[in-house]
XYZ file of C-alpha atoms in Angstrom:
546
model
C -60.013 4.023 -80.349
C -62.689 1.351 -80.459
C -64.093 0.547 -83.831
C -67.620 -0.656 -84.380
C -67.908 -4.119 -85.787
C -70.934 -4.261 -88.038
C -73.402 -7.072 -87.777
C -76.722 -7.276 -89.598
C -79.034 -9.541 -87.626
C -82.597 -10.641 -87.125
C -83.255 -11.514 -83.490
C -86.265 -13.434 -82.258
C -86.687 -14.756 -78.774
C -88.820 -17.417 -77.197
C -89.760 -16.392 -73.685
C -90.161 -19.158 -71.105
C -91.135 -19.037 -67.452
C -88.481 -17.525 -65.251
C -89.032 -20.346 -62.788
C -86.980 -22.629 -65.016
C -83.918 -22.299 -62.773
C -83.015 -18.865 -64.057
C -82.636 -20.151 -67.625
C -84.342 -19.021 -70.810
C -84.205 -20.135 -74.438
C -82.637 -18.232 -77.306
C -84.209 -19.161 -80.615
C -82.025 -20.287 -83.491
C -81.288 -17.517 -85.988
C -81.142 -18.381 -89.632
C -78.689 -15.801 -90.939
C -75.012 -15.190 -90.445
C -73.305 -12.015 -89.263
C -69.775 -10.724 -88.944
C -68.197 -11.537 -85.618
C -66.503 -9.226 -83.179
C -62.786 -9.222 -83.653
C -60.063 -8.904 -81.072
C -58.823 -5.975 -83.118
C -60.336 -4.089 -85.997
C -58.457 -6.053 -88.661
C -58.146 -9.634 -87.424
C -61.142 -11.885 -86.757
C -60.075 -15.127 -85.056
C -63.220 -17.058 -86.058
C -65.700 -16.997 -88.902
C -69.395 -16.133 -88.985
C -72.039 -18.752 -88.265
C -75.712 -19.115 -87.441
C -76.874 -18.825 -83.844
C -76.007 -21.765 -81.626
C -79.354 -21.467 -79.851
C -79.872 -23.202 -76.514
C -80.452 -21.799 -73.036
C -79.639 -18.287 -71.847
C -78.768 -17.764 -68.174
C -77.146 -15.403 -65.702
C -73.405 -14.954 -66.271
C -72.694 -15.464 -62.554
C -73.251 -18.288 -60.056
C -75.231 -18.175 -56.798
C -76.364 -15.007 -54.972
C -75.649 -11.687 -56.691
C -76.640 -8.017 -56.503
C -77.361 -5.643 -59.399
C -75.108 -2.708 -58.575
C -75.280 -0.479 -61.677
C -77.411 -0.172 -64.799
C -76.820 0.416 -68.498
C -77.016 4.103 -69.454
C -75.370 7.479 -69.064
C -73.697 8.056 -65.694
C -70.794 9.803 -64.009
C -67.788 7.484 -64.159
C -66.921 6.209 -60.636
C -63.552 4.694 -61.625
C -60.173 6.306 -61.113
C -59.536 6.742 -64.848
C -61.453 9.806 -66.092
C -63.251 9.905 -62.756
C -66.451 11.916 -62.818
C -66.844 12.057 -66.605
C -70.407 11.732 -67.829
C -70.403 8.812 -70.257
C -72.271 5.711 -71.379
C -72.056 2.726 -69.058
C -72.527 0.069 -71.730
C -73.478 -2.892 -69.534
C -75.034 -4.065 -66.302
C -72.921 -4.653 -63.174
C -73.448 -7.791 -61.105
C -71.629 -8.334 -57.803
C -71.351 -11.840 -56.369
C -67.988 -11.713 -54.622
C -65.036 -13.356 -56.289
C -66.912 -16.331 -57.668
C -67.056 -17.943 -61.094
C -68.147 -16.050 -64.184
C -69.909 -18.270 -66.722
C -71.054 -17.999 -70.336
C -74.576 -16.619 -70.658
C -75.224 -18.769 -73.730
C -73.496 -21.181 -76.080
C -70.886 -19.680 -78.383
C -67.251 -19.453 -79.382
C -64.718 -17.319 -77.518
C -63.816 -14.633 -80.049
C -61.602 -12.387 -77.949
C -59.670 -12.201 -74.677
C -58.390 -8.614 -74.704
C -57.004 -6.664 -71.774
C -57.465 -2.912 -71.456
C -56.861 -0.177 -68.906
C -60.594 0.363 -68.497
C -62.077 -3.113 -69.021
C -59.287 -5.063 -67.358
C -59.297 -8.741 -68.273
C -62.107 -9.328 -70.765
C -63.726 -12.340 -72.438
C -65.820 -11.887 -75.594
C -68.144 -14.648 -76.816
C -69.655 -14.774 -80.298
C -72.993 -16.589 -80.156
C -73.570 -16.544 -83.911
C -76.251 -14.742 -85.827
C -74.718 -11.397 -84.858
C -74.926 -11.649 -81.066
C -71.850 -11.024 -78.870
C -71.587 -10.911 -75.076
C -68.657 -9.358 -73.160
C -67.464 -10.035 -69.621
C -65.197 -7.356 -68.064
C -62.968 -6.832 -64.992
C -62.129 -10.525 -64.521
C -59.402 -11.526 -62.081
C -58.455 -14.344 -64.456
C -59.761 -16.229 -67.490
C -60.291 -19.972 -67.887
C -60.856 -19.971 -71.677
C -58.904 -19.006 -74.794
C -59.835 -17.675 -78.235
C -61.499 -20.413 -80.274
C -62.867 -22.345 -77.285
C -66.463 -23.478 -77.684
C -68.558 -22.827 -74.607
C -72.028 -23.687 -73.404
C -74.401 -21.786 -71.121
C -72.992 -22.119 -67.624
C -69.432 -23.069 -68.544
C -66.932 -21.141 -66.447
C -64.936 -18.567 -68.416
C -63.228 -16.680 -65.586
C -63.262 -15.330 -62.046
C -65.055 -12.149 -61.005
C -62.633 -9.402 -60.070
C -61.742 -5.724 -60.146
C -59.194 -5.330 -62.944
C -59.395 -2.176 -65.063
C -61.211 1.042 -64.209
C -63.407 -0.069 -61.299
C -64.433 0.973 -57.816
C -65.013 -2.546 -56.482
C -65.302 -6.259 -57.288
C -68.018 -7.007 -59.831
C -68.784 -8.380 -63.297
C -69.585 -5.839 -66.018
C -71.772 -7.751 -68.509
C -72.438 -6.373 -72.006
C -74.705 -7.499 -74.837
C -73.769 -6.303 -78.334
C -75.936 -6.461 -81.461
C -75.493 -4.607 -84.740
C -72.070 -3.548 -83.497
C -73.651 -1.519 -80.699
C -74.143 -2.306 -77.009
C -77.772 -2.710 -75.962
C -79.336 -2.705 -72.510
C -78.635 -6.143 -70.989
C -81.624 -5.765 -68.656
C -83.977 -5.640 -71.627
C -82.217 -8.491 -73.391
C -82.223 -10.751 -70.327
C -85.874 -9.934 -69.722
C -86.710 -10.872 -73.324
C -85.068 -14.231 -72.683
C -87.496 -14.840 -69.809
C -85.240 -13.974 -66.873
C -86.437 -11.775 -64.022
C -83.877 -9.023 -63.444
C -83.888 -7.568 -59.897
C -84.049 -3.785 -59.484
C -80.818 -1.878 -58.923
C -79.488 -2.604 -55.453
C -81.575 -5.765 -55.106
C -80.388 -9.353 -54.968
C -81.067 -12.416 -57.054
C -79.838 -15.977 -57.275
C -78.272 -17.540 -60.341
C -78.117 -21.296 -60.972
C -74.970 -23.316 -60.434
C -72.363 -23.574 -63.146
C -72.482 -26.364 -65.710
C -69.285 -28.421 -65.691
C -70.030 -30.720 -68.638
C -71.126 -29.873 -72.179
C -74.820 -30.846 -72.324
C -74.282 -31.742 -75.992
C -75.723 -30.465 -79.226
C -74.869 -26.822 -78.606
C -71.275 -26.550 -79.807
C -71.427 -28.542 -83.018
C -71.095 -25.566 -85.335
C -69.531 -25.820 -88.785
C -66.968 -23.052 -89.198
C -65.075 -24.687 -92.071
C -64.678 -22.727 -95.322
C -67.758 -22.322 -97.493
C -68.331 -21.378 -101.115
C -67.725 -17.665 -101.373
C -67.993 -16.614 -104.991
C -70.872 -14.145 -105.504
C -73.819 -15.326 -107.551
C -73.855 -14.766 -111.293
C -74.763 -11.334 -112.603
C -78.520 -10.957 -112.369
C -78.805 -13.217 -109.321
C -77.588 -10.646 -106.831
C -78.570 -7.145 -105.839
C -75.450 -5.037 -106.401
C -74.942 -2.044 -104.191
C -71.626 -0.229 -103.933
C -68.536 -2.086 -105.101
C -66.428 0.678 -106.611
C -66.042 3.109 -103.708
C -62.384 4.157 -103.909
C -60.156 2.722 -101.211
C -58.322 6.041 -100.872
C -58.958 9.723 -101.614
C -55.942 11.878 -100.939
C -54.663 11.010 -97.474
C -57.992 9.461 -96.460
C -58.561 5.743 -96.886
C -60.658 2.717 -96.014
C -63.496 3.407 -93.601
C -62.633 7.115 -93.600
C -63.720 7.275 -97.247
C -66.762 5.125 -96.504
C -67.767 7.414 -93.643
C -67.360 10.479 -95.860
C -69.622 8.760 -98.386
C -72.314 8.427 -95.717
C -72.070 12.150 -94.919
C -72.378 13.019 -98.605
C -75.234 10.568 -99.083
C -77.144 12.079 -96.164
C -76.828 15.527 -97.748
C -77.838 14.275 -101.177
C -80.919 12.592 -99.723
C -81.936 15.990 -98.323
C -81.288 17.660 -101.718
C -78.637 19.899 -100.177
C -76.167 21.845 -102.314
C -72.525 20.884 -102.789
C -71.158 23.635 -100.531
C -73.349 22.547 -97.627
C -72.270 18.941 -98.081
C -68.619 19.943 -98.321
C -68.897 21.930 -95.086
C -70.214 18.782 -93.428
C -67.354 16.610 -94.711
C -64.825 19.269 -93.634
C -66.363 19.327 -90.162
C -66.218 15.542 -89.761
C -62.584 15.555 -90.923
C -61.646 18.128 -88.290
C -63.766 16.681 -85.483
C -62.890 12.976 -85.768
C -60.562 12.450 -88.747
C -63.570 10.699 -90.286
C -63.358 7.987 -87.626
C -66.516 6.879 -85.841
C -65.164 7.598 -82.354
C -66.989 6.253 -79.310
C -65.459 8.860 -76.975
C -64.796 12.562 -76.683
C -61.672 14.487 -75.773
C -60.146 16.299 -72.807
C -62.546 19.217 -73.268
C -65.683 17.110 -73.243
C -65.738 13.342 -72.769
C -69.358 12.587 -73.705
C -69.186 13.611 -77.365
C -69.082 10.769 -79.890
C -69.245 9.885 -83.562
C -67.984 11.540 -86.726
C -69.118 14.991 -85.579
C -68.341 14.582 -81.860
C -71.934 15.325 -80.923
C -73.095 15.362 -77.313
C -76.182 13.665 -75.849
C -78.146 16.900 -76.067
C -78.069 16.583 -79.871
C -79.603 13.167 -80.201
C -79.729 9.545 -79.050
C -76.543 7.500 -78.795
C -77.380 5.185 -81.723
C -77.974 8.098 -84.102
C -74.790 9.907 -83.061
C -72.783 6.692 -83.595
C -74.292 6.124 -87.052
C -72.426 8.139 -89.728
C -75.561 8.774 -91.773
C -77.598 9.676 -88.705
C -74.844 11.847 -87.225
C -74.567 13.739 -90.500
C -78.274 14.512 -90.391
C -77.910 15.909 -86.866
C -75.119 18.184 -88.115
C -77.152 19.298 -91.113
C -80.039 20.185 -88.785
C -77.783 22.517 -86.800
C -76.003 23.964 -89.841
C -79.253 24.840 -91.580
C -80.272 26.865 -88.530
C -77.270 29.190 -88.907
C -78.560 32.401 -90.591
C -76.890 33.002 -93.955
C -74.370 30.169 -93.492
C -73.779 29.864 -97.249
C -72.470 33.438 -97.275
C -69.999 32.757 -94.489
C -66.528 31.284 -94.717
C -66.966 27.483 -94.501
C -65.001 27.301 -91.251
C -67.157 30.041 -89.671
C -70.337 28.239 -90.747
C -69.060 25.008 -89.171
C -67.989 26.882 -86.043
C -71.449 28.353 -85.567
C -73.081 24.948 -86.036
C -70.649 23.141 -83.717
C -69.904 25.923 -81.208
C -66.213 25.085 -81.317
C -63.957 27.390 -79.314
C -61.712 28.099 -82.329
C -63.671 29.466 -85.309
C -60.802 28.560 -87.669
C -60.377 25.016 -86.396
C -61.962 23.597 -89.554
C -60.247 25.715 -92.212
C -57.236 23.414 -92.863
C -59.599 20.594 -93.900
C -61.477 22.546 -96.565
C -59.219 21.528 -99.499
C -59.409 17.857 -98.483
C -63.172 18.088 -98.187
C -63.470 19.616 -101.644
C -61.381 16.774 -103.070
C -63.420 14.129 -101.229
C -66.793 15.474 -102.337
C -65.706 16.010 -105.936
C -64.238 12.484 -106.106
C -67.235 10.701 -104.611
C -69.791 12.671 -106.620
C -68.045 12.545 -110.016
C -70.092 9.449 -110.876
C -73.720 10.304 -109.994
C -74.558 6.597 -109.530
C -71.714 5.806 -107.138
C -73.566 6.713 -103.937
C -77.074 6.118 -105.217
C -77.458 2.736 -103.507
C -75.157 3.254 -100.550
C -76.875 1.811 -97.461
C -78.107 4.578 -95.200
C -78.127 2.679 -91.903
C -75.244 1.428 -89.857
C -71.644 2.570 -89.883
C -69.083 0.921 -92.118
C -66.336 -1.231 -90.672
C -62.793 -1.776 -91.865
C -59.262 -1.925 -90.542
C -58.059 0.286 -87.725
C -57.064 3.746 -88.989
C -58.281 2.810 -92.475
C -55.989 -0.205 -92.842
C -52.588 -0.313 -94.474
C -51.361 2.581 -96.551
C -52.247 2.151 -100.216
C -49.571 0.257 -102.109
C -47.459 2.773 -104.030
C -46.253 2.328 -107.593
C -46.714 -0.817 -109.652
C -45.137 -4.241 -109.666
C -42.538 -5.596 -112.072
C -44.823 -8.266 -113.495
C -43.291 -11.082 -111.462
C -45.016 -13.675 -109.350
C -43.349 -12.208 -106.294
C -44.882 -8.817 -107.120
C -48.326 -10.465 -107.130
C -47.610 -11.976 -103.721
C -46.258 -8.690 -102.366
C -49.425 -6.877 -103.423
C -51.650 -9.477 -101.746
C -49.642 -9.778 -98.517
C -49.651 -5.983 -98.172
C -53.298 -6.381 -97.148
C -52.923 -9.304 -94.738
C -55.518 -8.895 -91.981
C -57.899 -6.811 -94.126
C -61.533 -7.830 -93.530
C -63.432 -10.025 -95.947
C -66.113 -8.088 -97.810
C -68.506 -9.936 -100.117
C -67.970 -8.458 -103.594
C -65.242 -6.142 -102.239
C -61.975 -5.243 -103.939
C -61.034 -3.266 -107.040
C -57.864 -2.681 -109.038
C -56.938 0.047 -106.536
C -57.414 -1.915 -103.322
C -60.121 -2.817 -100.785
C -63.613 -1.405 -101.205
C -67.173 -1.756 -100.034
C -68.764 -4.917 -101.383
C -72.135 -6.029 -102.712
C -75.337 -7.563 -101.376
C -76.539 -11.057 -102.271
C -78.287 -12.186 -99.088
C -78.414 -11.450 -95.364
C -75.353 -13.609 -94.744
C -73.478 -12.431 -97.855
C -73.599 -8.663 -97.482
C -70.436 -6.647 -98.062
C -72.130 -3.278 -98.210
C -70.982 -2.307 -94.706
C -67.395 -3.574 -94.856
C -64.337 -2.204 -96.652
C -62.247 -5.169 -97.735
C -61.822 -7.965 -100.284
C -63.609 -11.121 -101.279
C -61.538 -13.960 -102.724
C -61.610 -12.823 -106.352
C -61.357 -9.141 -105.368
C -58.000 -9.798 -103.700
C -56.722 -11.647 -106.784
C -58.061 -8.923 -109.078
C -56.148 -6.270 -107.150
C -52.883 -8.201 -106.726
C -52.610 -9.320 -110.347
C -53.467 -5.879 -111.689
C -51.021 -4.096 -109.398
C -48.201 -6.458 -110.346
C -48.846 -7.005 -114.057
C -51.394 -4.436 -115.284
C -53.793 -7.251 -116.259
C -57.357 -6.480 -115.153
C -59.111 -9.780 -114.478
C -62.865 -10.279 -114.099
C -64.210 -10.191 -110.534
C -64.961 -13.933 -110.646
C -63.170 -16.922 -109.123
C -64.106 -19.121 -112.061
C -63.056 -16.679 -114.778
C -59.782 -15.875 -113.025
C -58.911 -19.556 -113.224
C -59.733 -19.803 -116.933
C -58.811 -16.405 -118.389
C -56.833 -16.949 -121.643
C -54.391 -14.162 -120.734
C -52.894 -16.535 -118.194
C -50.736 -19.514 -119.099
C -52.249 -22.883 -118.168
C -50.340 -24.600 -115.353
C -50.668 -28.303 -114.634
C -51.639 -29.397 -111.147
C -48.185 -30.534 -110.183
C -46.348 -29.239 -107.107
C -43.125 -29.313 -109.090
C -44.576 -26.957 -111.717
C -46.410 -24.525 -109.442
C -44.657 -21.195 -109.000
C -45.232 -18.354 -106.496
C -47.839 -15.945 -107.852
C -49.874 -18.601 -109.687
C -53.634 -18.143 -109.368
C -55.620 -21.236 -108.316
C -59.391 -21.523 -108.701
C -61.140 -24.289 -106.781
C -64.069 -26.440 -107.917
C -65.559 -27.223 -104.527
C -67.620 -30.222 -105.616
C -64.519 -31.728 -107.190
C -66.107 -32.030 -110.637
C -64.183 -29.282 -112.401
C -67.385 -28.548 -114.334
C -68.212 -25.045 -115.520
C -69.976 -23.126 -112.778
C -68.440 -25.159 -109.955
C -65.395 -22.957 -109.298
C -66.358 -20.869 -106.277
C -63.086 -19.903 -104.600
C -59.687 -18.577 -105.666
C -56.336 -17.854 -104.061
C -52.712 -17.052 -104.867
C -49.969 -19.654 -104.434
C -47.038 -18.234 -102.444
C -44.743 -21.264 -102.418
C -43.951 -23.893 -99.774
C -47.373 -25.476 -100.256
C -49.230 -22.356 -99.036
C -51.579 -19.751 -100.472
C -52.910 -16.342 -99.552
C -56.633 -15.721 -99.922
C -59.669 -13.871 -98.589
C -61.578 -16.840 -97.170
C -65.115 -15.928 -96.160
C -67.384 -13.475 -94.293
C -66.153 -12.759 -90.798
C -62.555 -13.653 -91.656
C -59.622 -11.610 -92.959
C -57.002 -11.962 -95.684
C -54.765 -14.793 -94.483
C -52.110 -17.349 -95.458
C -53.142 -21.003 -95.176
C -51.618 -24.423 -95.773
C -52.648 -25.787 -99.156
C -50.514 -28.885 -99.635
C -51.957 -31.716 -97.590
C -55.157 -29.800 -96.791
C -58.083 -32.152 -96.358
C -60.338 -29.341 -97.522
C -58.620 -28.042 -100.674
C -56.746 -31.098 -101.925
C -59.904 -33.091 -102.848
C -61.197 -30.238 -105.033
C -60.548 -29.855 -108.744
C -58.158 -26.979 -109.485
C -57.757 -24.638 -112.437
C -54.410 -22.822 -112.414
C -53.285 -19.802 -114.408
C -49.967 -17.934 -114.448
C -50.271 -14.212 -115.166
C -46.715 -13.340 -114.121
C -44.030 -12.855 -116.740
């Protein structure tokens, strides 16, 4: 299953004459966005502002537009004939070079049965381009590329009917029509079946386009009163449901609340989403019907793609159909759902009713919990909701603190995210520091969880306060005295002055620490001893282990 990666962006373009050798200019964006990951839990690079610079065709020399973005019958051998979204534009130029459409950093090189050999490029500011069906790649994850740099060879790997490049443009976690995007950049896109000519590749970095700072940045949320808190206490697990499954259920409930619907109606909706998709925002259907998508597995006849792939929007589509069922509140919940969904088995939904009751009662127990939940965009998190919640409690040792933290290795960073029970939706401070669409941890959220799980001590959600809390024993900055499980707060300007401690991590021994570094990254283990970044900072160390 593909998971949406959520990016909040503002995109402005500066159109220039198409006569400029098939190149256009992409304006510099001033906000950051989460990058596309090679899998749903691990992001190989951080978030950064747009690199700007020219935008060009992703091929070299003569080419033909062979297929457009949009719904079509699949011509490939896999699921041949299924009516589904073709999420890009196909360009055929033989077996020539494929080049980057704009400057960026290679964020993924996955291989799949349908896409074949793929290259994904993060251009910053929330923009990602994808290049599918390559015969081979000439770049690796982390490589910085410029417009026109070769990234692979055009081919026919994956689910194809001939040699071509499938080119995708992704914003806000969703594919958009590349024809429209290229046109906005000032390029003239030939009609389907017509030919065009792309400029030659660019062998040498023109300079100035790949100098992007992706080093760690200060990550501690602003002081109380300086930020706009949204949801930070959404439970990481309700019954067997966890992570983004809970967050998606919250969107379904929120949509019903915003329509002033009663609890039974809302619970029917949650039950239906549980049975249809296991509360996963699926981008595909099943063997019965391949063009249904989203939480409710809704087909194109029920609404536009973007709405069906948005949990809040998909819930509203379902509510529209449910409310049309005469006397649905007097029916068994599964029969009401069956009539709204037209499922072949009227009792398909019944097993999920108890879970739905538990989910709705849990998420509505505090009337303010969902009040400020964002109503646009799905929520991202780890694949299948991430790791299972950590059972039991620790024995109070430093190793127990480490075990609790490492249990969530690979969990996405979420600004303001993390509670005593595990990862959660975060908070909003600015466009680039927005955790309200991601289930995960920020730096102090990870420490809060790990220390509480191991010792029962509930620390403040603050990097500075975690490094100065009197419940922890003061530890000198001496490698010989540091012990695994010690909490280290970092004063990034090196002064050690109050208010300067903006990051925190957990020492795990051998000169290393585990932390949640920054937006776009995941919980990771890094080298601390000898680090040219962390060593110059002032440290405040506390030991909460027994």
